[in-house]
Coordinates of C-alpha atoms in Angstrom, one line a residue:
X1 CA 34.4 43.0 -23.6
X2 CA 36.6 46.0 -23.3
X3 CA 34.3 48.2 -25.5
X4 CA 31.6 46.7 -23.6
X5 CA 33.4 48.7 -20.2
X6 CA 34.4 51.4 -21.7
X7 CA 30.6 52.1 -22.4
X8 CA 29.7 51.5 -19.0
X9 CA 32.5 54.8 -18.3
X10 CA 31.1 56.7 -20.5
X11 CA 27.5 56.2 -19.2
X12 CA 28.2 56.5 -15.8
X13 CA 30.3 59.9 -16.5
X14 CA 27.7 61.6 -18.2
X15 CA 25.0 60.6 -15.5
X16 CA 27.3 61.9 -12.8
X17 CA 27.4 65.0 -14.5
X18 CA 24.0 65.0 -14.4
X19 CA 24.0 64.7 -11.1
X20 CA 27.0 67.4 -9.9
X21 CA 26.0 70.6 -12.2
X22 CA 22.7 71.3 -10.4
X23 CA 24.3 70.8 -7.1
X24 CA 27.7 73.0 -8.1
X25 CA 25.1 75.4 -9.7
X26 CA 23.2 76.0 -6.4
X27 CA 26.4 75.9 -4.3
X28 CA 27.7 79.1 -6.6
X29 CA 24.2 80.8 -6.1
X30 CA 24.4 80.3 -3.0
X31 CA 27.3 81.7 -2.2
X32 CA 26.7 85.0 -4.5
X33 CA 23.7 85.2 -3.1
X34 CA 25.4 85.2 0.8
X35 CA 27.8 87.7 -0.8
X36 CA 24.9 90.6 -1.5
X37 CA 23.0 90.1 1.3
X38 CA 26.7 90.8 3.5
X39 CA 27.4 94.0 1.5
X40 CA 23.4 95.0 1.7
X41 CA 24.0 94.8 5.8
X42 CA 26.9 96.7 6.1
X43 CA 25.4 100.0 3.6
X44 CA 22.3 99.9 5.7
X45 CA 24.8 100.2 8.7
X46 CA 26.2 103.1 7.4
X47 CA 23.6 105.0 6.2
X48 CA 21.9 104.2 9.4
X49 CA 25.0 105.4 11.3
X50 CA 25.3 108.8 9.4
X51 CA 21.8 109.5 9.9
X52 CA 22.1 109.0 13.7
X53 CA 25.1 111.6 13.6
X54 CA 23.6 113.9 11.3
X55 CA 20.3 114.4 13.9
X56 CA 23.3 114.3 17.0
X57 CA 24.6 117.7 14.9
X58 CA 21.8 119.4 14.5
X59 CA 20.6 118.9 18.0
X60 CA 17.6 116.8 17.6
X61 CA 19.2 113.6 19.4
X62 CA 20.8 113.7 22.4
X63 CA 23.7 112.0 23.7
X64 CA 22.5 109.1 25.2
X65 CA 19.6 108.5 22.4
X66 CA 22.5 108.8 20.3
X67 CA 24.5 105.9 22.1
X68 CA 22.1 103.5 22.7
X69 CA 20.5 103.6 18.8
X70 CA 24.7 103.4 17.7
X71 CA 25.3 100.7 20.1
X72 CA 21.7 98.9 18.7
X73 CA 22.5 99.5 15.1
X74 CA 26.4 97.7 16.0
X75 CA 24.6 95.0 17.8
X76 CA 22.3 94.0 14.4
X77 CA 25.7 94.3 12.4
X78 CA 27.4 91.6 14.5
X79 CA 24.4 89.7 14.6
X80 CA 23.9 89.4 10.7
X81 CA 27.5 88.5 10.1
X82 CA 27.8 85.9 13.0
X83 CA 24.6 84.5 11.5
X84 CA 26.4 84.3 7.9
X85 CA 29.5 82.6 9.8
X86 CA 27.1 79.8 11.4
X87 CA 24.8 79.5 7.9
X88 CA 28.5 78.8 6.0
X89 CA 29.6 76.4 8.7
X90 CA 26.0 74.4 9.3
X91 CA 26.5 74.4 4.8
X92 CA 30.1 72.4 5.1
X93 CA 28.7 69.4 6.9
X94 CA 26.0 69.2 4.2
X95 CA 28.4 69.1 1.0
X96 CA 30.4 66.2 2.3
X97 CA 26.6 65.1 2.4
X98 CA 26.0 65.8 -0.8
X99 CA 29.3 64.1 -2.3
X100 CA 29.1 61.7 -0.3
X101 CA 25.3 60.7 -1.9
X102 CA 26.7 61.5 -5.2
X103 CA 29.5 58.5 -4.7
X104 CA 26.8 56.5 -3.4
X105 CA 24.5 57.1 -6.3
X106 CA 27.5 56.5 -9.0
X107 CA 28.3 53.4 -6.8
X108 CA 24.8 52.1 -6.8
X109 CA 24.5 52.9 -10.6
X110 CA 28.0 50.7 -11.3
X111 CA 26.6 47.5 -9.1
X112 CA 23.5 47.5 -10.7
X113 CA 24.7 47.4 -14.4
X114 CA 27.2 45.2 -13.7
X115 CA 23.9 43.1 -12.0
X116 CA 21.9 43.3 -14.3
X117 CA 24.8 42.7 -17.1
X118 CA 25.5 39.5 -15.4
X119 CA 21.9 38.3 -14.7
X120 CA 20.7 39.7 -18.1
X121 CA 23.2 39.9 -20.3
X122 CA 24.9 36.9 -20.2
X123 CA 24.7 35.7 -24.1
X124 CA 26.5 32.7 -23.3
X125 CA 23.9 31.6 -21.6
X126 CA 21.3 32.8 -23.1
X127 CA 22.3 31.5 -26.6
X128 CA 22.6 28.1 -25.0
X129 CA 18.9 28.4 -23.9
X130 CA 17.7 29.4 -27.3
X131 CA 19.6 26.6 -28.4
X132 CA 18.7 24.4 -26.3
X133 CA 15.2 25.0 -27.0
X134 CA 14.8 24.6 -30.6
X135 CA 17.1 21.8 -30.5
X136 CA 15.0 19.9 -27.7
X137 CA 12.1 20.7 -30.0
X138 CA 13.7 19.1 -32.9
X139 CA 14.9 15.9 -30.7
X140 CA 11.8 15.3 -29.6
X141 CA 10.0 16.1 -32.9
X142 CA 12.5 13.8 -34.6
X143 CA 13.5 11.1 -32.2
X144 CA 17.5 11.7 -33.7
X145 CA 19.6 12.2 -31.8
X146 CA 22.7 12.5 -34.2
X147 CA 21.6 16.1 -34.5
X148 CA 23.5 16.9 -31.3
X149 CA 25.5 19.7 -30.7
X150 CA 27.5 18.0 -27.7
X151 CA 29.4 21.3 -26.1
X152 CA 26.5 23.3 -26.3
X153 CA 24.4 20.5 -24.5
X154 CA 26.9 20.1 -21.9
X155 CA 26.8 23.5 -20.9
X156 CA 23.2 23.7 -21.2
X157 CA 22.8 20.9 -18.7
X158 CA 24.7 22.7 -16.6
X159 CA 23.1 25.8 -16.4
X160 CA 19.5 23.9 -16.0
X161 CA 20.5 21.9 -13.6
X162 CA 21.7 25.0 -11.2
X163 CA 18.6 26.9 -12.3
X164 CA 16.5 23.9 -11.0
X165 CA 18.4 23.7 -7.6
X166 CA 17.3 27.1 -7.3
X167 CA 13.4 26.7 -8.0
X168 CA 12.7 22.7 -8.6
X169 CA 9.0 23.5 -9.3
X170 CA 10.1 25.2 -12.9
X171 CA 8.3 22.4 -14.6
X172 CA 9.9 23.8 -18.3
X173 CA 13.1 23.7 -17.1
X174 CA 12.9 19.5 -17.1
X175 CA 11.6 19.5 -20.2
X176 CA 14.2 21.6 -21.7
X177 CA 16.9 19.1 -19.4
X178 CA 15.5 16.3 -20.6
X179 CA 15.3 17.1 -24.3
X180 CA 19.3 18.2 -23.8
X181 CA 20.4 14.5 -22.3
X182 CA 18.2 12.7 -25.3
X183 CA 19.8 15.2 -28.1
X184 CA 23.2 14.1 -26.6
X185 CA 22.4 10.4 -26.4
X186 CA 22.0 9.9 -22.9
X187 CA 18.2 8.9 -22.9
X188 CA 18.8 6.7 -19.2
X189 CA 19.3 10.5 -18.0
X190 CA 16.3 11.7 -19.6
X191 CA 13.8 9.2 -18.3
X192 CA 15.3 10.2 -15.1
X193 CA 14.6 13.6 -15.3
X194 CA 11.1 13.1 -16.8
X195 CA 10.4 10.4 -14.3
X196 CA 11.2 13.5 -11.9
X197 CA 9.3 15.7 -13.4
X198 CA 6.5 13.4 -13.5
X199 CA 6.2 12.9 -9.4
X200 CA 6.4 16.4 -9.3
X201 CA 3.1 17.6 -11.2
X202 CA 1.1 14.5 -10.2
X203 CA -1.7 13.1 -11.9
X204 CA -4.0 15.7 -10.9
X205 CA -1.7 18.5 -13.1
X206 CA -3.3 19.0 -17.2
X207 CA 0.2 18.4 -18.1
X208 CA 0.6 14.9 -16.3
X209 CA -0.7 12.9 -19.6
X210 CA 2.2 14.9 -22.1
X211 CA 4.8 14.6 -19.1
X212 CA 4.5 10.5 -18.8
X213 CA 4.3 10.0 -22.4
X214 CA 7.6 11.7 -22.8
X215 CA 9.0 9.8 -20.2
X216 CA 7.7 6.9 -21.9
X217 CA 9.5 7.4 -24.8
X218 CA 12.6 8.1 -22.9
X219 CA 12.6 5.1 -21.5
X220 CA 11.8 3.1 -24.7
X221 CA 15.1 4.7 -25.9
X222 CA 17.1 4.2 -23.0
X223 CA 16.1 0.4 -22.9
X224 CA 17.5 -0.1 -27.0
X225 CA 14.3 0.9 -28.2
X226 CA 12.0 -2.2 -26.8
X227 CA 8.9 -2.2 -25.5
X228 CA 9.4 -3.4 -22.3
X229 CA 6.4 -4.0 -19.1
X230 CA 7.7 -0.7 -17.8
X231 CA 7.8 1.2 -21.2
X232 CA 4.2 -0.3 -22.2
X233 CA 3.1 0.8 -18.6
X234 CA 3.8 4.2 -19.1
X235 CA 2.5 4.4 -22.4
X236 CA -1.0 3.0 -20.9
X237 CA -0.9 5.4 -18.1
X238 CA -0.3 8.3 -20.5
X239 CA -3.3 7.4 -22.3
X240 CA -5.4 6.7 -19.1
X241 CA -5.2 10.1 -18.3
X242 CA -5.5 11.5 -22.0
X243 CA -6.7 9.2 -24.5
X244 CA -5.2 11.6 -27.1
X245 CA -1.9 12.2 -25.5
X246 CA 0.5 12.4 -29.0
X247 CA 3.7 10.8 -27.5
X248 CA 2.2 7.8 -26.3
X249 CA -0.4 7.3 -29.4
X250 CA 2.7 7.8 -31.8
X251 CA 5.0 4.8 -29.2
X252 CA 1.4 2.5 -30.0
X253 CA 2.1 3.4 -33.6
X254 CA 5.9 1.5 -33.4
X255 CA 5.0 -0.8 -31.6
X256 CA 2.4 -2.2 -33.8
X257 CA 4.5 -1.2 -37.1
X258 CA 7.3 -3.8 -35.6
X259 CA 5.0 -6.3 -35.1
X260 CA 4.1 -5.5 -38.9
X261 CA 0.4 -4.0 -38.1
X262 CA 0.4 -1.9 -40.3
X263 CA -3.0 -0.8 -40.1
X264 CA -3.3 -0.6 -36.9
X265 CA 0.3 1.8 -36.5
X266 CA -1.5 4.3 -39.2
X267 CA -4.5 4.2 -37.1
X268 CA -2.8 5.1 -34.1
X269 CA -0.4 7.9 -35.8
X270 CA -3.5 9.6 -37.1
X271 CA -5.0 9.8 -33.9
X272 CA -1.5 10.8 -32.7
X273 CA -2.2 14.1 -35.0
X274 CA -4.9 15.4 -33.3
X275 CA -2.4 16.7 -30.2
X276 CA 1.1 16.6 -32.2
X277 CA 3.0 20.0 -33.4
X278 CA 3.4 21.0 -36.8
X279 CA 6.9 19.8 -36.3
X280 CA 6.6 16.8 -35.1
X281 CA 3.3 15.6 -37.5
X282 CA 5.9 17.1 -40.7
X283 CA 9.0 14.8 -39.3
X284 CA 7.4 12.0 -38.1
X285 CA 4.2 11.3 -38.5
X286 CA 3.5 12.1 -41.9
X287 CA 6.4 10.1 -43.4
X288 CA 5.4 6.9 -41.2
X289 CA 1.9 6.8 -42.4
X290 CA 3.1 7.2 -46.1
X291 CA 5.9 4.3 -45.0
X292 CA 3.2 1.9 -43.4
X293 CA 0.7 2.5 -46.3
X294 CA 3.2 1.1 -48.5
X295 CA 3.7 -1.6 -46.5
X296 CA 0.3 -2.6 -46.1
X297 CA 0.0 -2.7 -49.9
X298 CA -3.7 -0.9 -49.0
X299 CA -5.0 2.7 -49.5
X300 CA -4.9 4.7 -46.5
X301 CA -8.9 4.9 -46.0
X302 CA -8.6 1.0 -46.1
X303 CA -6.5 0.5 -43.4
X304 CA -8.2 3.0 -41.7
X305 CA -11.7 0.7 -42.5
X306 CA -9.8 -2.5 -41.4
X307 CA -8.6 -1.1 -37.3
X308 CA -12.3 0.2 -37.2
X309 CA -14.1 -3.7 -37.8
X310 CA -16.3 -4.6 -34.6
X311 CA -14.0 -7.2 -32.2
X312 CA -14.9 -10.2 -33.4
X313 CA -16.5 -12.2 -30.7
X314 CA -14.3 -14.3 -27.7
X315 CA -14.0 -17.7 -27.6
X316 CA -16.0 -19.7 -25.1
X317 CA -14.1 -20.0 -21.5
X318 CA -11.9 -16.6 -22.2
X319 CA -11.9 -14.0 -19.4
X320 CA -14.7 -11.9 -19.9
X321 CA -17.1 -9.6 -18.0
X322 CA -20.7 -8.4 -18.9
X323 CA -22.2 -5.6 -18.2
X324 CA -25.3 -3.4 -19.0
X325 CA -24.6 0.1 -18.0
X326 CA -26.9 2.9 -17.6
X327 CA -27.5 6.1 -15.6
X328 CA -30.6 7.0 -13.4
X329 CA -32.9 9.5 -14.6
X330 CA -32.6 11.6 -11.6
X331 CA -28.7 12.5 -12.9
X332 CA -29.4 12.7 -16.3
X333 CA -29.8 16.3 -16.2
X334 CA -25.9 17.5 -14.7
X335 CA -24.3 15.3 -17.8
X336 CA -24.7 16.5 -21.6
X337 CA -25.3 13.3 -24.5
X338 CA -21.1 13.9 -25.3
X339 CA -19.6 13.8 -21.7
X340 CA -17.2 10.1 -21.9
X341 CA -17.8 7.6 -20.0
X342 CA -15.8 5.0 -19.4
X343 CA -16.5 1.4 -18.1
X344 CA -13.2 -0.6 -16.6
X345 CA -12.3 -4.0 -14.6
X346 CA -9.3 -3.5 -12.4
X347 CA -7.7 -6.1 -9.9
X348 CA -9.2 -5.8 -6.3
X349 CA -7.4 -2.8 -5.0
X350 CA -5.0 -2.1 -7.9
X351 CA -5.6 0.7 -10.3
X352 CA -4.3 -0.4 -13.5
X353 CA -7.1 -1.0 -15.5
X354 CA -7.5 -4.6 -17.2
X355 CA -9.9 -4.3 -19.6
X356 CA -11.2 -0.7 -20.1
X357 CA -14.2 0.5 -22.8
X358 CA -15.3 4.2 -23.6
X359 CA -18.6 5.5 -24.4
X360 CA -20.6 8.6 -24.8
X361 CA -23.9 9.0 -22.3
X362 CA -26.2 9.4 -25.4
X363 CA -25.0 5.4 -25.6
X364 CA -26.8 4.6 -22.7
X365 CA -28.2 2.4 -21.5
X366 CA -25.3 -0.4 -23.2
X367 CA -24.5 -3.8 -23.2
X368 CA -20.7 -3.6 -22.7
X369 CA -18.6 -6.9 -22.6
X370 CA -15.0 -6.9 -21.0
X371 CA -12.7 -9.3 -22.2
X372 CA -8.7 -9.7 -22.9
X373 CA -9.1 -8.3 -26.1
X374 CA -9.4 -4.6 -24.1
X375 CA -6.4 -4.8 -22.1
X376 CA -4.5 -1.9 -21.1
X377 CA -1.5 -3.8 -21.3
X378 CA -1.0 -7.1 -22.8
X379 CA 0.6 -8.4 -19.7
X380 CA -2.2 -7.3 -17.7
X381 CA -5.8 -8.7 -18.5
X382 CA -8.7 -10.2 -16.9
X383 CA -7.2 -13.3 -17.4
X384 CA -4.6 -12.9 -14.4
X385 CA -6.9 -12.6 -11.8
X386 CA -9.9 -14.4 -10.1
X387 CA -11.3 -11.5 -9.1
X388 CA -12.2 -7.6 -10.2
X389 CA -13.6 -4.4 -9.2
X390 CA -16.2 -2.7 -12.1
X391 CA -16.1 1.0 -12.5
X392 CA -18.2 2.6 -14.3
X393 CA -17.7 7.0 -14.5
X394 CA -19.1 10.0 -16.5
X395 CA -16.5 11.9 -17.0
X396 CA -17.3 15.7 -16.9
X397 CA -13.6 16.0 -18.0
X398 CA -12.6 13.6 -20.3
X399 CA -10.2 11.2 -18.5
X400 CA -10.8 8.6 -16.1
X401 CA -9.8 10.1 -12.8
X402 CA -12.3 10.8 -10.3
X403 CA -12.7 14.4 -10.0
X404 CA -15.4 16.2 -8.4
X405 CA -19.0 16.1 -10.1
X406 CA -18.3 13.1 -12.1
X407 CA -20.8 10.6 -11.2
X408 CA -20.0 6.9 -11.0
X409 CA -20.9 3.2 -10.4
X410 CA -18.7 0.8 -8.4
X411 CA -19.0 -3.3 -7.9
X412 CA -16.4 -4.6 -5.9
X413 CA -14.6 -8.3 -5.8
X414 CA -16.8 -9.5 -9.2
X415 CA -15.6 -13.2 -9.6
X416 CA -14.3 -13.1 -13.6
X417 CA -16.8 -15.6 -15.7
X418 CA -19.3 -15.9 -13.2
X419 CA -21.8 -16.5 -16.3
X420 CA -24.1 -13.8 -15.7
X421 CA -24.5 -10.6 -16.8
X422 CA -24.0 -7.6 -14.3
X423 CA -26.6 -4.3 -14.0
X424 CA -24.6 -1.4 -13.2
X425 CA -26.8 1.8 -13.0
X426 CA -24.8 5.2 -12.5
X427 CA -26.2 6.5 -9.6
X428 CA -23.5 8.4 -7.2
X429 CA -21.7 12.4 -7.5
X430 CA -18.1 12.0 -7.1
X431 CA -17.5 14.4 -4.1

């Protein structure tokens, strides 16, 4: 830290110097130049003066001529020196001036390195943000938490949580405080923070899907790793608003791996790859796949095969909802064959979905039957309630909020098993 000053010295002395020899430089010239021109004055006097008494001599001035020009040539003598006097006084004022903007400029020049040093230079701090980031990256790539580098945490939490005092709409910064409370075991924390940072962004933000998965698996960790109504909640929601969100598909995975589904964890992990970093798909994914394929005693493309058999059909009397979809020809031409669409039961005035199904428009028109076996949640099915509201949506971008352009179907307060099927033809432009 000395060294550190000492440089700070050194810089600030040379730039001063900078500053001083032009000014010191221009104050000598100055004054040698005020010098000549005060010698030039008084030889012009004298010459002047001997010429006037040389013409007095030889009789070509006369007395009063001679007079006034000597009184007129004393006159511009006194002038030019009096003027020199003032010039030197009006000059004092302005080098106090000048040193005293040459302290200010020194002064200015020590504040702001010191500034900047403190604001920039910090490596404390900065070395616990590196940190902090690759070992939040790693936490939540790996789920360990025994990788922890407590002190380091501690003071990392602490920095973040001033920095998000100062500007609580720095959405990375709960991330990175999150990620510190899980790598030091405090998960409870965590889901706080990303529970936080979740009301923040709302659903309408791209990163609302990534932001409740992560606080769903906070939260599984925070309640001893179970798969509570809340945990499973989140997990759904997460996937409502991003069918391919990685967090939430790889929690689906471990939840059906400890209910020994094997095939149905793999399928969910490799769907989980399509969003999750190199890191996390290396640590994680990769080895649980190759852990439930042993399992399963099947070759991965098997399991695979098994997940992807048709729902067999549901018994007579269970909850169940038909519907033909389709979409009038007049709004055929805003959607392309790919846009999703996605056809859902949810209790009058809730939003949770029930039962939900997705399609592609070049499916259409489709015979689409919503039962308990396409719950959401297993605590929440058609079963439950008397009574539903059918949705069905185009989805110009991919998810199953309503934005503006998608175009929609709605049935309200449809009795579940009414014993008919329902026509449902897409027919409305989501404002």
């Amino acid at each position: 830290m000395s060294s550190l000053w000492m440089g700070f010295a050194v810089l600030l002395l040379i730039a001063t110097l900078f500053l001083l020899l032009p000014l010191l430089k221009k104050r000598k010239t100055d004054e040698v130049a005020g010098s000549d021109v005060q010698q030039d004055n008084v030889l012009i006097f004298r010459d002047r003066l001997a010429e006037l008494d040389a013409e007095k001599e030889q009789g070509t001035l006369e007395e009063e001529a001679y007079q006034a020009l000597k009184a007129e040539l004393e006159k511009s003598l006194l002038q030019d020196v009096a003027g020199k006097q003032q010039l030197e006084y009006k000059n004092q004022p302005l080098q106090v001036q000048q040193a005293v903007l040459i302290f200010g400029i020194v002064l200015v020049l020590m504040i702001s390195s010191v500034a900047v040093y403190l604001h920039l230079g910090r490596s404390d701090d900065y070395a616990d943000y590196l940190a902090l980031k690759e070992q939040g990256e790693t936490v939540q790539a790996s789920g360990d938490a025994s990788q922890k580098k407590a002190p380091d945490f501690a003071t990392a939490v602490k920095m973040l949580k001033k920095k998000l005092a100062e500007n609580p709409d720095d959405f990375d910064k709960y991330i990175l405080l999150a990620n510190s409370y899980a790598a030091m075991g405090q998960f409870k924390e965590s889901a706080d923070v990303y529970a936080t940072l979740v009301k923040r962004i709302g659903p309408d933000n791209k990163d609302y899907a990534a932001a409740k998965g992560s606080y769903a698996q906070a939260l599984f960790q925070a309640q001893g790793e179970q798969f509570t109504e809340e945990v499973n909640a989140a997990i759904e929601q997460a996937l409502v608003a991003d069918a391919q969100e990685s967090t939430a598909l790889i929690l689906k995975g471990i939840q059906a791996y400890m209910q020994a589904e094997y095939a149905q964890a793999i399928e969910f992990w490799q769907q989980a790859k399509v969003k999750a970093g190199t890191m996390q798909t290396q640590r994680f994914i990769e080895p649980a796949i190759a852990d439930a394929r042993s399992k399963a005693g099947v070759p991965l493309a098997e399991a695979v095969a098994v997940v992807a058999k048709p729902t067999q059909p549901v018994a007579n009397g269970a909850a169940q909802i038909i519907v033909n979809i389709s979409l009038a020809p007049e709004l055929q031409a805003k959607v392309s064959p790919e846009h999703t669409v996605f056809v859902f039961a949810r209790a009058v005035g809730g939003r949770m979905p029930l039962a939900i199904e997705r399609i592609q428009v070049k499916d259409l028109p489709k015979r689409i039957v919503l039962d308990d076996s396409k719950a959401a949640m297993p605590t929440a099915t058609l079963s439950t309630v008397e009574q539903v509201d059918i949705i069905a949506r185009v989805s110009l971008s991919g998810t199953p909020r309503p934005q503006a352009g998608d175009l929609f179907v709605q049935l309200d307060q449809v009795k579940v098993n009414a014993g008919k099927e329902l026509n449902l033809v897409i027919n409305q432009v989501q404002p």
